[in-house]
mmCIF file of C-alpha atoms and ligand atoms in Angstrom:
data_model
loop_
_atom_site.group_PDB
_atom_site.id
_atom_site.type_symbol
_atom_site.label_atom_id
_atom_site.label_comp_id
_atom_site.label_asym_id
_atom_site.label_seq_id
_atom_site.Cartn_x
_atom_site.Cartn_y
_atom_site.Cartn_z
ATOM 1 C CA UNK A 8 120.914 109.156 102.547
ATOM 2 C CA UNK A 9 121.911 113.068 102.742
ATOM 3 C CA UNK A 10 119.144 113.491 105.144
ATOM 4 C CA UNK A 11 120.368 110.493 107.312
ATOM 5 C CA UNK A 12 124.249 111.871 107.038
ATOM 6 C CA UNK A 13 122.782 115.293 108.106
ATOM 7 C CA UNK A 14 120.676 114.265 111.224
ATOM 8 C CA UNK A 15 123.574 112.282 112.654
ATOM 9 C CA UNK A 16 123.429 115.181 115.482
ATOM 10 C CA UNK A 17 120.115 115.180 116.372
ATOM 11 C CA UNK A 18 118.955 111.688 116.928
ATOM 12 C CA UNK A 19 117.659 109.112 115.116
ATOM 13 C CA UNK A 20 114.021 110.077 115.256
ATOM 14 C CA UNK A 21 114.744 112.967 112.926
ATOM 15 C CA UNK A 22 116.367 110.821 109.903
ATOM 16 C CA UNK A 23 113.850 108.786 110.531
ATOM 17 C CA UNK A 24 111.187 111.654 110.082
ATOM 18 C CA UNK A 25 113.125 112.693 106.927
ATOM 19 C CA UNK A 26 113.207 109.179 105.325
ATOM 20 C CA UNK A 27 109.985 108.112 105.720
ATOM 21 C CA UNK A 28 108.255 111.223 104.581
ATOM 22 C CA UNK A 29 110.896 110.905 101.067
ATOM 23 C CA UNK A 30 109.718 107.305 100.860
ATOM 24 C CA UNK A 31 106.201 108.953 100.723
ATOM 25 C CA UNK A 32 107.464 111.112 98.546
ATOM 26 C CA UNK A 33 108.966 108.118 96.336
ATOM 27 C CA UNK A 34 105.184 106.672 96.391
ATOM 28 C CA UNK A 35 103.681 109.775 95.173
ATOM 29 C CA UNK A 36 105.948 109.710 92.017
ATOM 30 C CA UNK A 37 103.363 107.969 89.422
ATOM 31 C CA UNK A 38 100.466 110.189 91.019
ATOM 32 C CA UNK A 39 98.462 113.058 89.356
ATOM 33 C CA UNK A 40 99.789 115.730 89.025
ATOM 34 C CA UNK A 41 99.274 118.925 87.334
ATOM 35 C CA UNK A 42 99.894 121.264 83.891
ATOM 36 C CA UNK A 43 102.493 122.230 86.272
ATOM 37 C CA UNK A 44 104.176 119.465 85.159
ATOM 38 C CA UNK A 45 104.190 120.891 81.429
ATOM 39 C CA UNK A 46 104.928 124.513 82.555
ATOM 40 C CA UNK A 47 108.346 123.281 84.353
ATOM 41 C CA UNK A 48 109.052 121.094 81.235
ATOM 42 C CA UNK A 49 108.737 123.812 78.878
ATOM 43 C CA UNK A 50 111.189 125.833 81.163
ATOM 44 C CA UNK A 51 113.805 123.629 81.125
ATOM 45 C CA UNK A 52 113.456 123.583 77.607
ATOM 46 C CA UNK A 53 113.682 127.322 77.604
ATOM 47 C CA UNK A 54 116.065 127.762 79.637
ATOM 48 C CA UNK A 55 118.442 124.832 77.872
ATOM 49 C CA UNK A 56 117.738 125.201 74.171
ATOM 50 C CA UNK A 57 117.572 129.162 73.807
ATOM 51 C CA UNK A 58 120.103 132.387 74.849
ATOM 52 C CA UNK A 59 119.028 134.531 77.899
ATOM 53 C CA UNK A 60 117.870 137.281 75.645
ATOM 54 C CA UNK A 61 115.257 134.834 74.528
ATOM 55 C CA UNK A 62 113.992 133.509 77.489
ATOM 56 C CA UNK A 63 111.495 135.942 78.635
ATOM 57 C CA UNK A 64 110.383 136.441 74.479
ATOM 58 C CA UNK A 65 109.881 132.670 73.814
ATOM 59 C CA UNK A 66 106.385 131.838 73.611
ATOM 60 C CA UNK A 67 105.837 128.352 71.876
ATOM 61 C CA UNK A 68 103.668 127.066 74.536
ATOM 62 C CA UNK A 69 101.128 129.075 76.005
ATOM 63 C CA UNK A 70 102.903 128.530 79.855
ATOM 64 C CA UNK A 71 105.490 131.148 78.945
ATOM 65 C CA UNK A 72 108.628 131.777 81.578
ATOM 66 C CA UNK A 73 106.725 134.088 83.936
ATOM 67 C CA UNK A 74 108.957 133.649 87.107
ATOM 68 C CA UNK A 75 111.793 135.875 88.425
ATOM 69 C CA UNK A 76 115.259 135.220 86.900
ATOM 70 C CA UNK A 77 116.826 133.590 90.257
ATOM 71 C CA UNK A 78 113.883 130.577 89.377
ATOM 72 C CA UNK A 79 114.894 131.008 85.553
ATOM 73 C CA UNK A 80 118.268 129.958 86.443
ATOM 74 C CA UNK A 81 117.548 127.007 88.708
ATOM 75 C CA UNK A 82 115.868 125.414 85.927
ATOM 76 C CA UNK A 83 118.763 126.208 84.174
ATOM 77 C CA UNK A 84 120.673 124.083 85.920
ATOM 78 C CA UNK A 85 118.063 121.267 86.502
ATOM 79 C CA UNK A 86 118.397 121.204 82.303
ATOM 80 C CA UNK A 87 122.238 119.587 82.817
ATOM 81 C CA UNK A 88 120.806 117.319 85.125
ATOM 82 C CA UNK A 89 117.545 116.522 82.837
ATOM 83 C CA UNK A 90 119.321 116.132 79.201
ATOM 84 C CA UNK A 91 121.201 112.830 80.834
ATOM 85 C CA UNK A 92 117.522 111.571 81.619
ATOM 86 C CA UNK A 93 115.776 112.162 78.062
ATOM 87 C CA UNK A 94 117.223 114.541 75.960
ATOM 88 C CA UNK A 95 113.172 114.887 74.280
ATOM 89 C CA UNK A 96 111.724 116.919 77.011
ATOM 90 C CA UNK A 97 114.271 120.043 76.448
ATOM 91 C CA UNK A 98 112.935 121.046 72.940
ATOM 92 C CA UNK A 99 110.752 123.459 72.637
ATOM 93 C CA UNK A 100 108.559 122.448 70.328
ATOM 94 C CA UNK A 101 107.624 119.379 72.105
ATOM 95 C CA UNK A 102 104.653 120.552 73.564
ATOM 96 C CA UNK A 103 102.833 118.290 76.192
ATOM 97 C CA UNK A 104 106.120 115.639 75.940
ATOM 98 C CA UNK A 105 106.052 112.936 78.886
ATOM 99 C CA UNK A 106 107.771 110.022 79.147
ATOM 100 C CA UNK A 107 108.514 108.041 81.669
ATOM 101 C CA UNK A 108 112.325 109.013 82.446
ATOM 102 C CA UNK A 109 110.750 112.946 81.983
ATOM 103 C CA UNK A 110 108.151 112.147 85.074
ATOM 104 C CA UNK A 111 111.230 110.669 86.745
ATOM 105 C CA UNK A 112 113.688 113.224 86.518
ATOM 106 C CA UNK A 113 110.628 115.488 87.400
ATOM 107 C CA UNK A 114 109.314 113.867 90.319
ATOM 108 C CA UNK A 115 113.055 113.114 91.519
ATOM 109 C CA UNK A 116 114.149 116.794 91.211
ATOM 110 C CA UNK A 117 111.557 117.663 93.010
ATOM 111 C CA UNK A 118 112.464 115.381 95.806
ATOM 112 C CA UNK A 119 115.988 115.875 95.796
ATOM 113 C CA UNK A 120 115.690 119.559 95.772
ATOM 114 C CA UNK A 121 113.682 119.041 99.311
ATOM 115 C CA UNK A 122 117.313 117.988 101.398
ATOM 116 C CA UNK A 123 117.611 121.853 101.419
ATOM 117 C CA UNK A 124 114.367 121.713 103.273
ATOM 118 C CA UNK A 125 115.245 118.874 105.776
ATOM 119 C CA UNK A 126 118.524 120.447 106.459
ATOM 120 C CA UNK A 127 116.980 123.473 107.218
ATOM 121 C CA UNK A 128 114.653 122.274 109.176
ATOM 122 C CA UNK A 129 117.298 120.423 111.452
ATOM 123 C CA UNK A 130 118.581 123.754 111.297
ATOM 124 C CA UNK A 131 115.744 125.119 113.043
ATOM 125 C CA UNK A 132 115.426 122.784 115.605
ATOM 126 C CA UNK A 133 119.026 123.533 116.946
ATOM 127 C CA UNK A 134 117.556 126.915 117.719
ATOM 128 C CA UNK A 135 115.222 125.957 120.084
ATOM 129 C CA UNK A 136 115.341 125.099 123.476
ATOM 130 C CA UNK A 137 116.625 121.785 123.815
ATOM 131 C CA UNK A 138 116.612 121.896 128.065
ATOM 132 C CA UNK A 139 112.794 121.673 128.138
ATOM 133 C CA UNK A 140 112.693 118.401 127.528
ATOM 134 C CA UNK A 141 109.631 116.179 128.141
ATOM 135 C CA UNK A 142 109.792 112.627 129.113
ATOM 136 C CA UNK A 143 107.678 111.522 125.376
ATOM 137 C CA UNK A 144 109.414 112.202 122.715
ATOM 138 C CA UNK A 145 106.187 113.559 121.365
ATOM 139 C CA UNK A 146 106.310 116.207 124.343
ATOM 140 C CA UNK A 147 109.822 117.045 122.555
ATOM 141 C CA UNK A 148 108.966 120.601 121.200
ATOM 142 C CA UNK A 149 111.827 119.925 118.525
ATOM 143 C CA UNK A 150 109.718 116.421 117.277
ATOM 144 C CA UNK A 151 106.731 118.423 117.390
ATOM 145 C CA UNK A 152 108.825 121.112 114.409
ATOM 146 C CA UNK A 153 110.130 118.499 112.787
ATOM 147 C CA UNK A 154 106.697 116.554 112.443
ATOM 148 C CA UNK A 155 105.128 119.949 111.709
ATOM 149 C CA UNK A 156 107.708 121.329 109.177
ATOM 150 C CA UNK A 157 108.862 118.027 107.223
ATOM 151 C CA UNK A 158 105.433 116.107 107.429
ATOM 152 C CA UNK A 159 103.883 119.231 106.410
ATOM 153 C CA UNK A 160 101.068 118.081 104.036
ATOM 154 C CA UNK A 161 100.219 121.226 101.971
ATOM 155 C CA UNK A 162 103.913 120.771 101.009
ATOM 156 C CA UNK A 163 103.417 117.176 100.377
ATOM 157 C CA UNK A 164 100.553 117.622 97.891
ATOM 158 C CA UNK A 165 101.445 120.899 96.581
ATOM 159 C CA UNK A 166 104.934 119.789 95.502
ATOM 160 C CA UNK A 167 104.598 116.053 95.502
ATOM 161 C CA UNK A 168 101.263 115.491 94.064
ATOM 162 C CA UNK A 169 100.346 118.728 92.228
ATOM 163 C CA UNK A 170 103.954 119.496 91.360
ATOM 164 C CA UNK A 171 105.875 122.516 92.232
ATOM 165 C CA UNK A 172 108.920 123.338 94.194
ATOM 166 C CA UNK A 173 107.589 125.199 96.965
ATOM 167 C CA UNK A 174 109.645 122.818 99.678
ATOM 168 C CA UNK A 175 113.078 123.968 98.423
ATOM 169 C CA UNK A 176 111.708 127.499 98.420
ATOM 170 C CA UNK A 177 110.713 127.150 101.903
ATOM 171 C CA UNK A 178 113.718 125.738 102.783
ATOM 172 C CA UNK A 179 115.910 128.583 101.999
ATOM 173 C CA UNK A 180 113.695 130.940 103.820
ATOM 174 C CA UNK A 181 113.808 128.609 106.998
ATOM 175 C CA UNK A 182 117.481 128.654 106.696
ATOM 176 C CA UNK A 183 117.632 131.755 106.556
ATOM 177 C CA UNK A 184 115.574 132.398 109.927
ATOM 178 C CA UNK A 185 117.884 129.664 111.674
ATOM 179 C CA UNK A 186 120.881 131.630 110.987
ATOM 180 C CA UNK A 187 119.217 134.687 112.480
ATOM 181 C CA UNK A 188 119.444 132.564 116.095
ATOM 182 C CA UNK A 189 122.661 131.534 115.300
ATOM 183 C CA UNK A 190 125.645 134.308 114.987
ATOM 184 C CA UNK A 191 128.147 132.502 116.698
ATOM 185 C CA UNK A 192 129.722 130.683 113.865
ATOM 186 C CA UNK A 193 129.540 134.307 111.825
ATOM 187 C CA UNK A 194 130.903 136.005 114.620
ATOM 188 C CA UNK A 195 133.888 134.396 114.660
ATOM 189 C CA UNK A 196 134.230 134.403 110.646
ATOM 190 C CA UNK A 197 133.285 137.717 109.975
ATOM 191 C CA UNK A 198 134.919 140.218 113.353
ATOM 192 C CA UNK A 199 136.138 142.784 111.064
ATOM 193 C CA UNK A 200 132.636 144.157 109.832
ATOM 194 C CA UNK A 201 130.528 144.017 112.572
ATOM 195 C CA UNK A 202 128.739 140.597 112.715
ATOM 196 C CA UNK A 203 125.606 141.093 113.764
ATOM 197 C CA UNK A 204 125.065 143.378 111.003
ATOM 198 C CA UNK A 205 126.714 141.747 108.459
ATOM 199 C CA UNK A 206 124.714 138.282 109.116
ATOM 200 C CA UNK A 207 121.358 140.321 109.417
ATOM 201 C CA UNK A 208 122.400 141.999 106.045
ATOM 202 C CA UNK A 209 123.030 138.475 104.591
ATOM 203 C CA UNK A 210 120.212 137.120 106.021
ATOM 204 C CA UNK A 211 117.656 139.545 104.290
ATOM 205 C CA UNK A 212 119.370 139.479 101.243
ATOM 206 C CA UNK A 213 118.574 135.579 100.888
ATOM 207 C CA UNK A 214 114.807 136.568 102.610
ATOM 208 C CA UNK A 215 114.439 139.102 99.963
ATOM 209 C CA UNK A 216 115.306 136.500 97.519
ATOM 210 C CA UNK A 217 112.794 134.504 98.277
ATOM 211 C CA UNK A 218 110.198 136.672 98.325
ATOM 212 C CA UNK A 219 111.213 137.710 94.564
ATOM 213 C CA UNK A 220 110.484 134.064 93.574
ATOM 214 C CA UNK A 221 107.209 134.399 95.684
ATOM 215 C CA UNK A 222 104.226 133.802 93.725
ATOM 216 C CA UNK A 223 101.507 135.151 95.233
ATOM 217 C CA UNK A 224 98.010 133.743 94.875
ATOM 218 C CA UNK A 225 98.694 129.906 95.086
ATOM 219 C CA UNK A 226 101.436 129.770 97.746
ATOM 220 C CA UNK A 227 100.281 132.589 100.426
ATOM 221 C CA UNK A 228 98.594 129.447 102.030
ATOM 222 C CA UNK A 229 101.802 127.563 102.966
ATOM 223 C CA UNK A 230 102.787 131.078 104.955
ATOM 224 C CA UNK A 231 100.222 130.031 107.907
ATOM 225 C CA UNK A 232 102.258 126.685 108.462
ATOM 226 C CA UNK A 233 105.513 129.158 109.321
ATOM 227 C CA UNK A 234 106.208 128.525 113.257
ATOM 228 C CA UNK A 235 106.089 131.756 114.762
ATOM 229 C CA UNK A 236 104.879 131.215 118.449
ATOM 230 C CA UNK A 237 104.622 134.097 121.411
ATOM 231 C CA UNK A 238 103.309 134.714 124.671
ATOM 232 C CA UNK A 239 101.429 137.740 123.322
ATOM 233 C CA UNK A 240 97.692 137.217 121.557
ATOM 234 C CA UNK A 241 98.602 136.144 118.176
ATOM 235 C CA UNK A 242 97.602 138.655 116.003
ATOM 236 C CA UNK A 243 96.780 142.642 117.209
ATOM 237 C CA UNK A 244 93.253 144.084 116.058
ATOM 238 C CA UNK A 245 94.496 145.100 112.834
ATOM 239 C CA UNK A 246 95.630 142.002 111.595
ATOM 240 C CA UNK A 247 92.551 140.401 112.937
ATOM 241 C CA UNK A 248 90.253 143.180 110.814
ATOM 242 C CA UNK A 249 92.583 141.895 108.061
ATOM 243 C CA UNK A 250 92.318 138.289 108.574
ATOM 244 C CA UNK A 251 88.646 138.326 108.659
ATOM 245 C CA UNK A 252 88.542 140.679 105.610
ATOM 246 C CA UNK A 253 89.054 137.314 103.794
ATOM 247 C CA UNK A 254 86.347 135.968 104.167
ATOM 248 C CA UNK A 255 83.843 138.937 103.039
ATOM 249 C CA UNK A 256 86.077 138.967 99.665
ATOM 250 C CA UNK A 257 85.680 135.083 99.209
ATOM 251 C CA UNK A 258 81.931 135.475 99.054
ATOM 252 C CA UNK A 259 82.189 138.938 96.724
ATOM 253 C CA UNK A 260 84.326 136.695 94.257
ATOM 254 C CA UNK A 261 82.221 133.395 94.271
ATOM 255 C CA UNK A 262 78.750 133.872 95.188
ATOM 256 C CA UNK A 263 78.385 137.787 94.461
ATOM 257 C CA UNK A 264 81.148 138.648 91.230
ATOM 258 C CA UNK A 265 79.162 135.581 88.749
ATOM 259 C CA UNK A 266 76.105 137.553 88.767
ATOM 260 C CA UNK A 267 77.739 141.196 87.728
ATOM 261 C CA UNK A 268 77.691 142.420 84.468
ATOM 262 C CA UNK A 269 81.918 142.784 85.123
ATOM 263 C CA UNK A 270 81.992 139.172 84.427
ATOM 264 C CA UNK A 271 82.208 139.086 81.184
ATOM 265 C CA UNK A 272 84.166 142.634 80.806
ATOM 266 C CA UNK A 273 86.732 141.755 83.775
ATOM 267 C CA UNK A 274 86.438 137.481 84.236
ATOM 268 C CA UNK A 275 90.201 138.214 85.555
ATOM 269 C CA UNK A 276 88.886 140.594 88.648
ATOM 270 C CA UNK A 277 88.132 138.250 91.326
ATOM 271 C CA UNK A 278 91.810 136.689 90.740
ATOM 272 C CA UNK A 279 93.365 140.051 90.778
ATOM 273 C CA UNK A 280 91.410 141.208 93.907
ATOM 274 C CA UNK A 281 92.860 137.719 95.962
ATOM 275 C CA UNK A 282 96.325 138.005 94.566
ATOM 276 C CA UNK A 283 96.848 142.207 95.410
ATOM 277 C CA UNK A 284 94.768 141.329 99.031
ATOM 278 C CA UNK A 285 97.320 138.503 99.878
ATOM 279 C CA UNK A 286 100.377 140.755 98.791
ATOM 280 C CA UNK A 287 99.227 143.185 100.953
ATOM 281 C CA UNK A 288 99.305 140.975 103.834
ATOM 282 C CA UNK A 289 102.311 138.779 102.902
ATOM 283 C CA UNK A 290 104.162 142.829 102.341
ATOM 284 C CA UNK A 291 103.071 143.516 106.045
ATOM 285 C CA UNK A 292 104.175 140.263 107.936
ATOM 286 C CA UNK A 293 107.679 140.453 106.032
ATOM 287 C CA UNK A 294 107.879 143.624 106.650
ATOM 288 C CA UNK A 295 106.999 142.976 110.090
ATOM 289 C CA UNK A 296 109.637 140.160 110.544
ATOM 290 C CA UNK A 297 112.480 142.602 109.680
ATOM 291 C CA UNK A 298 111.542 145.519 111.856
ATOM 292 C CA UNK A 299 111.499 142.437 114.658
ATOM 293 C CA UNK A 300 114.689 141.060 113.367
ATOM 294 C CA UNK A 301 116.559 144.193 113.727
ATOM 295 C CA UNK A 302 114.820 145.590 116.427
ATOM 296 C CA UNK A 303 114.405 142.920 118.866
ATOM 297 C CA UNK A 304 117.410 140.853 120.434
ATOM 298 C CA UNK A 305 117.526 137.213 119.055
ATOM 299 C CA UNK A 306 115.603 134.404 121.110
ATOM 300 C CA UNK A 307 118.608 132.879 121.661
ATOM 301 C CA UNK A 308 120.822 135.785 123.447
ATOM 302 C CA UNK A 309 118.187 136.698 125.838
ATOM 303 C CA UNK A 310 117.062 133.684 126.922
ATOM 304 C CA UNK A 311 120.063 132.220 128.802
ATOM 305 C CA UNK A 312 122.818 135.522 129.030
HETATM 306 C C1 NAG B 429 98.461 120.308 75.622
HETATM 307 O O1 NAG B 429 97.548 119.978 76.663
HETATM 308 C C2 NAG B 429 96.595 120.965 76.945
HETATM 309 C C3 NAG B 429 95.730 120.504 78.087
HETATM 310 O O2 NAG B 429 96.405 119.721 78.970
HETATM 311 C C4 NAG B 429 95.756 121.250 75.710
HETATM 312 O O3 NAG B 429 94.849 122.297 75.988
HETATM 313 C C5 NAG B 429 96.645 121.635 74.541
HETATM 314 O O4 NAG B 429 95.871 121.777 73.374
HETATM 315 C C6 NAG B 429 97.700 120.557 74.322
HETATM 316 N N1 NAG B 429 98.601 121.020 73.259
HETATM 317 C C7 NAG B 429 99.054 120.217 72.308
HETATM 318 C C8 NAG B 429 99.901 120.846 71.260
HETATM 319 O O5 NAG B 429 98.795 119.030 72.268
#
């Protein structure tokens, strides 16, 4: 219903792009899923039962808190929501504890947590050009986002299936773009301290954020669905060299790594190679997005003056 009360402005094909993909969402619920599952009930447990000084110390279960603080917290505050569900799943010593009001609190927070991701992807659209508009409303490029972005299906079974809570991660980070290519409600807030700067400040403050709940190996694959479309080629011969590099260190790790004698010494190598080889590249295109952030005007100043 948040999702419907939200795309009130843009039509109706965007609520209903929002509510059918949560009904999806909904039928996922008594899927597979993961020991993700375990990992974020142990957390809450954690994070409910225990004092901050504990909460990095605690090791009961073998899926120990190994996220950021600013991820510590949320589940924090998922607890409250979780002990009026079943009160079981935040102690500590229940290891591998399921029931079914723990898969539905689970599965629901999850879900719930994801209307930061709609609203940010209506968000989004507003910042694109609404004037080119086709005569389909599948030539619509702000359908095509939306279909893109919401319907996005690594999301879907990554988060939905698998179980994580990459879609409310993502959402803050699209927000945060939006806002870049849209000052004017700032501007008007914030005249005093220079707007511009102050929002761009803001702004990678909450991208920095994200990027310190940013776990590297698993969810550098939901960076390619970010919409970043230009004119220019794509990608400039480095990043090209780069790209393909990936594909050289796949076959050192799966075909060529088994047969070493570092198998046995270092079975944790081919991981570690993947993980520092995407944070290279992840380091580079953020860094990359700043330089253009503060360098370049906004898309939305230059195109009409
Ligand atoms: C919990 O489940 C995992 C596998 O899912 C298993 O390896 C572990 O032994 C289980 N722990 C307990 C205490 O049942």
């Amino acid at each position: 219903m948040a999702a419907f009360t939200i795309a009130a402005g843009t039509g109706n094909w965007f609520s209903a792009l929002a509510l059918g993909v949560t009904l999806l969402k909904c039928l996922l619920i008594p899927t597979y899923h993961s020991t993700d599952f375990e990992v974020h009930r142990n957390w809450l447990a954690i994070t409910h039962s225990l004092p901050i000084s504990q909460w990095y110390y605690e090791a009961t279960s073998e899926w120990t808190l190994d996220y950021p603080p600013f991820f510590a917290w949320f589940e924090y505050i998922l607890s409250h929501v979780a002990k009026y569900f079943d009160q079981e799943m935040l102690n500590v010593r229940n290891l591998n504890y399921s029931s079914s009001r723990t898969l539905l609190f689970q599965r629901f927070s999850v879900i719930f947590m994801d209307v930061l991701f709609v609203y940010a992807v209506h968000e989004c659209c507003k910042c694109i050009d609404g004037k080119k508009v086709g005569k389909e409303l599948t030539e619509k490029p702000k359908f095509i986002l939306s279909v893109l972005l919401l319907w996005n299906f690594g999301l879907l079974i990554v988060d939905h299936i698998h179980f994580q809570y990459n879609g409310f991660l993502f959402g803050l980070m699209l927000l945060s773009i939006a806002r870049l290519f849209q000052p004017s409600i700032f501007c008007l807030w914030f005249k005093p301290q220079g707007p511009r700067g102050f929002l761009r400040c803001l702004t990678l403050c909450a991208l920095s954020s994200f990027m310190f709940g940013w776990h590297v190996h698993e969810k550098a694959i939901l960076l390619a669905i970010l919409p970043m479309r230009k004119e220019k080629p794509l990608f400039n011969w480095m990043e090209t060299f780069y790209l393909l590099g990936l594909g050289p260190l796949e076959v050192c790790c799966e075909f060529v790594f088994p047969f070493t004698s570092w198998k046995v010494k270092y079975p944790f190598l081919p991981l570690l190679l993947t993980s520092v080889y995407c944070a290279v590249g992840i380091t580079y295109a953020w860094f990359k997005l700043y330089v253009s952030v503060l360098i370049d005007p906004p898309v939305g100043k230059t195109k009409k003056q």
